[in-house]
Amino acid sequence: MTEPDAFTTALDGPVYVVTAAAGDSRAGCLVGFASQCSIDPPRFVVWLSTANHTYRVAREAPYLTVHLLRRDQTALAELFGAATGDRTDKFARTAWRPGTGGSPVLDEAETWFTGHVEGQIEGGDHVGFLLAPVDEGPPTAGRRGRTPLLEHDDVRDLRAGHPARAPSPAASVSRSG
């Protein structure tokens, strides 16, 4: 099977912090695979690594919150991208509040939305979470003149807090939200 390295290397889209809560557990991670996937009805999909602590919490979470980061928020990206929730309480290190369904909303992120998990899609070593937006941060005044978004190239050298692939080749996946 061919890997589209030349194509994916040319991409430099935004990165996101995705947070989840289920029962007494909270989790969050830096995500590079995400996109709007429908206009009507509005839908967005975020892809979580099956090796990630956030994936394990998100499987049981009714809502996920997706946060956009500005380029000057690399410390927040490092917290959620280089530390694993298996060993670190990331939420003890940053200000946040519980949002819809208890899903954590990060105070530092001015642009965010919370989505109801409508379904999960297997995609190899990542699982897509299809989200229907139910809440969002206050409107901001367009992108012009504002700090640029944090993108893949800005965090390319960040060492992930977990291995790139799950230890087991077969990940257990729930198909319902």
Short mmCIF file of C-alpha atoms in Angstrom, two decimals:
data_model
loop_
_atom_site.label_atom_id
_atom_site.label_comp_id
_atom_site.label_asym_id
_atom_site.label_seq_id
_atom_site.Cartn_x
_atom_site.Cartn_y
_atom_site.Cartn_z
CA MET A 1 0.00 0.00 0.00
CA THR A 2 1.28 3.44 -0.92
CA GLU A 3 1.68 6.09 1.77
CA PRO A 4 0.89 9.62 0.50
CA ASP A 5 4.00 11.15 2.11
CA ALA A 6 4.51 13.89 -0.49
CA PHE A 7 0.88 14.93 -0.17
CA THR A 8 0.68 14.88 3.64
CA THR A 9 4.06 16.61 4.01
CA ALA A 10 2.68 19.54 1.98
CA LEU A 11 -0.23 19.95 4.41
CA ASP A 12 0.20 22.35 7.30
CA GLY A 13 -3.21 22.73 8.87
CA PRO A 14 -4.09 23.70 12.41
CA VAL A 15 -3.67 21.49 15.45
CA TYR A 16 -6.34 21.23 18.12
CA VAL A 17 -6.65 20.24 21.76
CA VAL A 18 -9.52 17.81 22.22
CA THR A 19 -10.90 17.22 25.72
CA ALA A 20 -13.30 14.62 27.09
CA ALA A 21 -14.92 13.56 30.35
CA ALA A 22 -16.61 10.27 31.23
CA GLY A 23 -17.55 9.35 34.79
CA ASP A 24 -14.75 10.55 37.07
CA SER A 25 -12.17 10.63 34.25
CA ARG A 26 -10.98 13.66 32.27
CA ALA A 27 -8.58 13.61 29.36
CA GLY A 28 -7.21 15.83 26.63
CA CYS A 29 -4.68 15.60 23.83
CA LEU A 30 -3.17 17.48 20.91
CA VAL A 31 -4.79 16.42 17.63
CA GLY A 32 -3.55 16.94 14.09
CA PHE A 33 -6.27 15.04 12.23
CA ALA A 34 -9.60 16.90 12.29
CA SER A 35 -11.97 18.60 9.87
CA GLN A 36 -15.43 19.92 9.24
CA CYS A 37 -17.14 17.14 7.32
CA SER A 38 -20.69 18.45 6.71
CA ILE A 39 -22.36 21.83 6.32
CA ASP A 40 -25.99 20.70 6.70
CA PRO A 41 -26.26 19.33 9.25
CA PRO A 42 -23.08 20.81 10.73
CA ARG A 43 -20.60 18.04 11.60
CA PHE A 44 -16.92 17.87 12.51
CA VAL A 45 -14.68 14.82 12.92
CA VAL A 46 -11.65 14.47 15.18
CA TRP A 47 -9.31 11.48 14.94
CA LEU A 48 -7.77 10.14 18.16
CA SER A 49 -4.89 7.69 18.34
CA THR A 50 -5.92 4.35 19.82
CA ALA A 51 -2.67 4.47 21.85
CA ASN A 52 -3.84 7.65 23.57
CA HIS A 53 -5.34 7.97 27.07
CA THR A 54 -7.81 10.51 25.66
CA TYR A 55 -9.11 7.90 23.22
CA ARG A 56 -9.93 5.54 26.09
CA VAL A 57 -11.89 8.26 27.92
CA ALA A 58 -13.53 9.58 24.72
CA ARG A 59 -14.94 6.12 23.87
CA GLU A 60 -17.29 6.55 26.84
CA ALA A 61 -17.81 10.33 26.64
CA PRO A 62 -21.08 11.73 25.28
CA TYR A 63 -19.38 15.04 24.32
CA LEU A 64 -15.92 16.18 23.19
CA THR A 65 -14.63 19.76 23.17
CA VAL A 66 -12.36 20.90 20.33
CA HIS A 67 -10.09 23.91 20.98
CA LEU A 68 -8.14 25.91 18.39
CA LEU A 69 -4.76 27.21 19.56
CA ARG A 70 -2.92 30.35 18.52
CA ARG A 71 0.72 30.16 17.50
CA ASP A 72 1.71 31.82 20.81
CA GLN A 73 0.12 28.94 22.78
CA THR A 74 2.89 26.39 22.29
CA ALA A 75 3.09 25.74 26.06
CA LEU A 76 -0.54 24.56 26.01
CA ALA A 77 0.21 22.40 22.97
CA GLU A 78 3.21 20.89 24.78
CA LEU A 79 1.12 20.14 27.88
CA PHE A 80 -1.53 18.30 25.87
CA GLY A 81 0.83 16.82 23.27
CA ALA A 82 3.97 15.81 25.15
CA ALA A 83 2.50 14.59 28.45
CA THR A 84 0.36 11.46 28.70
CA GLY A 85 -2.78 11.44 30.78
CA ASP A 86 -1.76 7.98 31.97
CA ARG A 87 0.85 9.66 34.22
CA THR A 88 -0.02 13.38 34.29
CA ASP A 89 -3.10 15.31 35.40
CA LYS A 90 -2.96 17.92 32.64
CA PHE A 91 -5.96 19.75 34.07
CA ALA A 92 -4.08 20.48 37.31
CA ARG A 93 -1.63 22.50 35.18
CA THR A 94 -4.05 24.77 33.30
CA ALA A 95 -7.26 26.68 34.00
CA TRP A 96 -10.44 25.05 32.76
CA ARG A 97 -14.13 24.70 33.52
CA PRO A 98 -16.65 21.92 32.94
CA GLY A 99 -18.71 22.51 29.82
CA THR A 100 -21.61 20.61 28.30
CA GLY A 101 -21.74 17.08 29.68
CA GLY A 102 -18.71 17.87 31.86
CA SER A 103 -16.39 18.10 28.86
CA PRO A 104 -13.47 20.37 29.90
CA VAL A 105 -13.26 23.82 28.29
CA LEU A 106 -9.77 25.35 28.47
CA ASP A 107 -9.78 28.98 29.65
CA GLU A 108 -6.80 29.90 27.45
CA ALA A 109 -8.53 28.81 24.22
CA GLU A 110 -10.77 31.57 22.93
CA THR A 111 -12.06 29.54 19.98
CA TRP A 112 -13.70 26.21 20.83
CA PHE A 113 -16.83 24.14 20.39
CA THR A 114 -18.36 21.17 22.16
CA GLY A 115 -19.91 18.43 20.07
CA HIS A 116 -22.17 15.50 20.85
CA VAL A 117 -20.52 12.25 19.76
CA GLU A 118 -22.78 10.97 16.99
CA GLY A 119 -20.59 7.99 16.07
CA GLN A 120 -17.12 6.52 15.85
CA ILE A 121 -15.29 5.51 12.69
CA GLU A 122 -12.40 3.04 12.59
CA GLY A 123 -9.46 4.39 10.64
CA GLY A 124 -6.48 2.16 11.38
CA ASP A 125 -4.43 3.41 14.32
CA HIS A 126 -6.87 6.30 14.83
CA VAL A 127 -10.62 6.40 15.45
CA GLY A 128 -12.74 9.26 14.17
CA PHE A 129 -15.32 10.81 16.48
CA LEU A 130 -18.17 12.38 14.52
CA LEU A 131 -19.37 15.47 16.41
CA ALA A 132 -22.59 17.48 16.18
CA PRO A 133 -21.86 20.95 17.64
CA VAL A 134 -24.02 21.85 20.66
CA ASP A 135 -22.05 24.72 22.28
CA GLU A 136 -19.27 27.09 21.32
CA GLY A 137 -17.07 29.83 22.68
CA PRO A 138 -18.10 33.44 22.23
CA PRO A 139 -17.74 34.81 18.71
CA THR A 140 -14.38 36.35 17.89
CA ALA A 141 -13.70 39.06 15.36
CA GLY A 142 -12.38 37.17 12.31
CA ARG A 143 -8.78 36.07 11.75
CA ARG A 144 -7.43 39.25 10.11
CA GLY A 145 -4.84 41.00 12.27
CA ARG A 146 -4.87 38.29 14.93
CA THR A 147 -2.15 35.89 16.00
CA PRO A 148 -1.95 33.01 13.48
CA LEU A 149 -3.15 29.56 14.45
CA LEU A 150 -0.77 26.91 15.76
CA GLU A 151 -0.09 24.50 12.88
CA HIS A 152 1.54 21.11 12.29
CA ASP A 153 4.93 22.59 11.43
CA ASP A 154 4.95 24.55 14.70
CA VAL A 155 4.81 21.33 16.73
CA ARG A 156 6.56 18.92 14.36
CA ASP A 157 9.44 18.38 16.83
CA LEU A 158 7.14 17.80 19.81
CA ARG A 159 7.73 14.36 21.31
CA ALA A 160 4.37 12.65 21.90
CA GLY A 161 3.51 11.49 25.41
CA HIS A 162 2.58 8.03 24.06
CA PRO A 163 3.89 5.74 21.32
CA ALA A 164 2.74 6.51 17.79
CA ARG A 165 0.85 3.22 17.59
CA ALA A 166 -1.18 1.25 20.08
CA PRO A 167 0.72 -1.69 21.60
CA SER A 168 -1.88 -4.12 20.28
CA PRO A 169 -2.56 -4.23 16.54
CA ALA A 170 -6.29 -4.79 17.16
CA ALA A 171 -7.94 -1.96 19.05
CA SER A 172 -11.36 -2.42 20.55
CA VAL A 173 -13.73 0.13 19.06
CA SER A 174 -17.31 0.99 19.98
CA ARG A 175 -19.40 2.11 17.04
CA SER A 176 -22.07 3.98 18.96
CA GLY A 177 -21.85 7.46 20.50
#
